[in-house]
CSV table of C-alpha atoms in Angstrom, one decimal:
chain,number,residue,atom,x,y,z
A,1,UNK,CA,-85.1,-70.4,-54.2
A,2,UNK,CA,-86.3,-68.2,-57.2
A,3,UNK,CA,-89.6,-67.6,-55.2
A,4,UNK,CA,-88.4,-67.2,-52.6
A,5,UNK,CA,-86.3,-64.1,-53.4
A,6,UNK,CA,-89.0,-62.7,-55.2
A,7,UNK,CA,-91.5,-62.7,-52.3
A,8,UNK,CA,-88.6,-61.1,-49.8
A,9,UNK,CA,-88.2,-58.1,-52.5
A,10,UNK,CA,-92.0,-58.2,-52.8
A,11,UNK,CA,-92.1,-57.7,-48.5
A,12,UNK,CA,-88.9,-55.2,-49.2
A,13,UNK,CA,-91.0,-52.9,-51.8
A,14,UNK,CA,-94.2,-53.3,-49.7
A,15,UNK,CA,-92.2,-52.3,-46.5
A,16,UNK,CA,-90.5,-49.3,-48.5
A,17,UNK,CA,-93.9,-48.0,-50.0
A,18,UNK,CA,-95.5,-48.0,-46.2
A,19,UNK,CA,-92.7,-45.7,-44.3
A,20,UNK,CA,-92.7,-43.5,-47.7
A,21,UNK,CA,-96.3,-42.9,-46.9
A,22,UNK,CA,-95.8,-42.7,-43.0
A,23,UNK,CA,-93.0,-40.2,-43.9
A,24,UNK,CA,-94.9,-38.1,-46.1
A,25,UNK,CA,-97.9,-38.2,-43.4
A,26,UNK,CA,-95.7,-36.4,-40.6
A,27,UNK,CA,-94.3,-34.1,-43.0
A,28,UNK,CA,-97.6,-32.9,-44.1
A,29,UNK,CA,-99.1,-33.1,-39.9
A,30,UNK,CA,-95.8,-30.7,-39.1
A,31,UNK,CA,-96.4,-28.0,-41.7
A,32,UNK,CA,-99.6,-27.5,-40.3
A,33,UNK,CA,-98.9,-27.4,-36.6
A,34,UNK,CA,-95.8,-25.1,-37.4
A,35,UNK,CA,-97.7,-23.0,-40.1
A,36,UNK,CA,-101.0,-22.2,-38.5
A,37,UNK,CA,-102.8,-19.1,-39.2
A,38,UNK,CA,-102.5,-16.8,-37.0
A,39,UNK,CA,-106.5,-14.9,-36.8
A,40,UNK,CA,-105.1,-11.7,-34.6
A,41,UNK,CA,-102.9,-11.0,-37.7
A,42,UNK,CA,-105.6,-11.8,-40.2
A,43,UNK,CA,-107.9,-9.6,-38.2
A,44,UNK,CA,-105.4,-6.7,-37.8
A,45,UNK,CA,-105.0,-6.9,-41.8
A,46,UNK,CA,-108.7,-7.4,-42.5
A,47,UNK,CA,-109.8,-4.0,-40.5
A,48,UNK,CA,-106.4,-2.1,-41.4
A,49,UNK,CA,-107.5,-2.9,-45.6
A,50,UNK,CA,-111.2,-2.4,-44.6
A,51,UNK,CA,-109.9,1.0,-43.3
A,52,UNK,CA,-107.4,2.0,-46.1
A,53,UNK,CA,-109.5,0.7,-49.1
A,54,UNK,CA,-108.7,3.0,-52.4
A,55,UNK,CA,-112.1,4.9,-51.8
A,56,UNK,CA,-111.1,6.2,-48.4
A,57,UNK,CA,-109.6,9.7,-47.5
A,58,UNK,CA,-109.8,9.6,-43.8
A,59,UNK,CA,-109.9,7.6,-40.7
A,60,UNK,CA,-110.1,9.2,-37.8
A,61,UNK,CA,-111.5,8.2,-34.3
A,62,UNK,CA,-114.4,9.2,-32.2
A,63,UNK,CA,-113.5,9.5,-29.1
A,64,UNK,CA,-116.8,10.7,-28.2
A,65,UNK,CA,-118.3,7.7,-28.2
A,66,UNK,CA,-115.3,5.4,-26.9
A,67,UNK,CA,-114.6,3.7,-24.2
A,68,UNK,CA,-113.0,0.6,-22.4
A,69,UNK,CA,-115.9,-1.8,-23.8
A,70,UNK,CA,-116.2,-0.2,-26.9
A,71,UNK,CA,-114.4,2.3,-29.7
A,72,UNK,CA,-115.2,3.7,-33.0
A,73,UNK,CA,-114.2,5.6,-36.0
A,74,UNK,CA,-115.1,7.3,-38.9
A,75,UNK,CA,-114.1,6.8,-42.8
A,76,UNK,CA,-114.6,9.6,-44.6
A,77,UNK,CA,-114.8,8.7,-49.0
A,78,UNK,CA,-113.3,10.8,-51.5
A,79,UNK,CA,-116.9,12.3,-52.0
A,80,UNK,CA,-116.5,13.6,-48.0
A,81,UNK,CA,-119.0,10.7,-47.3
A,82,UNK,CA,-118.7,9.9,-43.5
A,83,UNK,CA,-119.9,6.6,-42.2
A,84,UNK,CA,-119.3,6.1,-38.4
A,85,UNK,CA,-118.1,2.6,-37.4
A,86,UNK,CA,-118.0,0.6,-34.1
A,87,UNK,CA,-115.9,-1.8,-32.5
A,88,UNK,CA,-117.1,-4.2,-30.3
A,89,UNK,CA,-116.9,-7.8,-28.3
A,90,UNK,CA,-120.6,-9.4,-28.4
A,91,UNK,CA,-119.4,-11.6,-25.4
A,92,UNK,CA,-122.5,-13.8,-26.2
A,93,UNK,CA,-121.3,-15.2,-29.5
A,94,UNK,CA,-117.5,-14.2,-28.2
A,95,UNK,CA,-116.7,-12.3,-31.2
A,96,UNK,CA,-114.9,-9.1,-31.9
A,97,UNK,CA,-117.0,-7.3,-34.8
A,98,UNK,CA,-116.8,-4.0,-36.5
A,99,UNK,CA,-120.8,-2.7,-37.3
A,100,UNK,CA,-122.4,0.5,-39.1
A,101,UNK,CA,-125.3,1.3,-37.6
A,102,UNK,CA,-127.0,2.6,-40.8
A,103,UNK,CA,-126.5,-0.7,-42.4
A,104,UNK,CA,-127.2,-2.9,-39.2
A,105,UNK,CA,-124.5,-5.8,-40.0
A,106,UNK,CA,-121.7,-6.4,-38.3
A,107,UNK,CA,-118.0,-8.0,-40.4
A,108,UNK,CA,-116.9,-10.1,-37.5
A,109,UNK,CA,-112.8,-9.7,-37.3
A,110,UNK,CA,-111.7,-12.5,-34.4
A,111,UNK,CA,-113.6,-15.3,-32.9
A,112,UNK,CA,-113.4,-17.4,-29.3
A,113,UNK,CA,-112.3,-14.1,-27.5
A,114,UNK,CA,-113.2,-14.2,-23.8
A,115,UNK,CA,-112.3,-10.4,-23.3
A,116,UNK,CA,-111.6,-7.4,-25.2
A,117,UNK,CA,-110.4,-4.1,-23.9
A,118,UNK,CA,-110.2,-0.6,-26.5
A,119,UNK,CA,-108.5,2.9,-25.6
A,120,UNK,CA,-108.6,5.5,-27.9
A,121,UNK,CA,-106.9,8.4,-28.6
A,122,UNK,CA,-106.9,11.2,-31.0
A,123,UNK,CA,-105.0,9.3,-33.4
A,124,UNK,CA,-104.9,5.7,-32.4
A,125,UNK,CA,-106.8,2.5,-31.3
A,126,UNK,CA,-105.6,0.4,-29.3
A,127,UNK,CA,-107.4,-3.6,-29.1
A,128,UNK,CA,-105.9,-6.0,-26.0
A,129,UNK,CA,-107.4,-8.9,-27.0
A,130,UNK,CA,-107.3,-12.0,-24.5
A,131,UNK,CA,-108.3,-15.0,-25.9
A,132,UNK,CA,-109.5,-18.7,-24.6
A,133,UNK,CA,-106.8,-20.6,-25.5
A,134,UNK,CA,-103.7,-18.3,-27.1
A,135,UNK,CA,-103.1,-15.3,-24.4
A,136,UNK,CA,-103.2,-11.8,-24.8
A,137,UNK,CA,-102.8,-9.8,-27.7
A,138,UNK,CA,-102.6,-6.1,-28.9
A,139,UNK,CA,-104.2,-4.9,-32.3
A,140,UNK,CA,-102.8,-1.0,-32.4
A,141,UNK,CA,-104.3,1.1,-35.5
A,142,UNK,CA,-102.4,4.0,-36.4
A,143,UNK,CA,-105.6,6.6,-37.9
A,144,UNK,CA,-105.3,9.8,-38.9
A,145,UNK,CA,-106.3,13.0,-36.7
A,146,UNK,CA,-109.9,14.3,-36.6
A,147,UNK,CA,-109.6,17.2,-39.1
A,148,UNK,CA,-110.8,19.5,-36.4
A,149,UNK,CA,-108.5,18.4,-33.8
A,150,UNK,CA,-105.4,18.5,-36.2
A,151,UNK,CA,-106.4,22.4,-37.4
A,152,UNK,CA,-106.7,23.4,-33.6
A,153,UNK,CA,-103.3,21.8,-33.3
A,154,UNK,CA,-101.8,23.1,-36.2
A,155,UNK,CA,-103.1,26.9,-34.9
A,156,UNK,CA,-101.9,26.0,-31.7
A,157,UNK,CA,-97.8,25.2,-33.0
A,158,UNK,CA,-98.2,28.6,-35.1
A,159,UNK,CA,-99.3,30.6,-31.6
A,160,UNK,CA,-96.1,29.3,-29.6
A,161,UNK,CA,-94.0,30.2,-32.5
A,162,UNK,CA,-94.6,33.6,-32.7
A,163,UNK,CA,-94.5,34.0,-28.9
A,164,UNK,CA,-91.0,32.1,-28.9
A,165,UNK,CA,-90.3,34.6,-32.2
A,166,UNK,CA,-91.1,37.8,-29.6
């Protein structure tokens, strides 16, 4: 009678000790489905810090040498150092990348994209993303003017003034 008490609280313990795991085990599996990283958002961060870094006075685009496969812009130091940048989708390895051409990498931002599409304007780039498995996305950077542009514009505002002022 005594054993036989002990071995069904032995089975009861044993029993206890396996759901306790079990539970523990599709707690852990559902934080990771629900808390998954998301790479567009890690990507946007990544190139919007790369961009803003505490050395950099200016980021403006070239729309020069943009179009719908491609964009770029340029991040001018505090020492008025530009360096020219280009955004790209090398379709081969399906990655988006941002290079320098007078370093020759390339700091690759979002992988398993099947398309990318860029627009640029004079103070903004625009990234739809589509990937294999996730949908579309948009990655939208908000740059300053080209200094140039912005001084033409600037002249511009002061010219319709004084012709509304007459």
């Amino acid at each position: 009678m005594l054993a036989e008490a002990l071995f069904s609280l032995f089975v009861t313990i044993l029993v206890l000790f396996i759901l306790q795991n079990l539970l523990m085990s599709i707690k852990r599996a559902n934080l990771d489905q629900n808390h998954h990283v998301n790479e567009v958002a890690y990507a946007y961060v990544q190139l919007n810090r790369f961009m803003r870094d505490k050395d950099t006075k200016l980021v403006y685009p070239v729309r020069d040498d943009a179009n719908s496969s491609f964009t770029a812009f340029t991040k001018v130091d505090k020492n008025k150092k530009e360096k020219i940048y280009r955004i790209t989708h090398y379709a081969k390895k399906h990655v988006l990348k941002v290079s320098n051409s007078e370093t020759g990498g390339y700091m690759p931002l979002i992988f398993n994209i099947q398309k990318a599409e860029f627009k640029t304007t004079k103070d903004q780039i625009i990234i739809r993303v589509t990937e294999y498995d996730k949908g579309k996305s948009d990655l939208i950077f908000q740059l300053d003017e080209k200094p140039e542009e912005r001084d033409a514009d600037e002249k511009e505002k002061k010219q319709n003034k004084r012709k509304r002022a007459l």
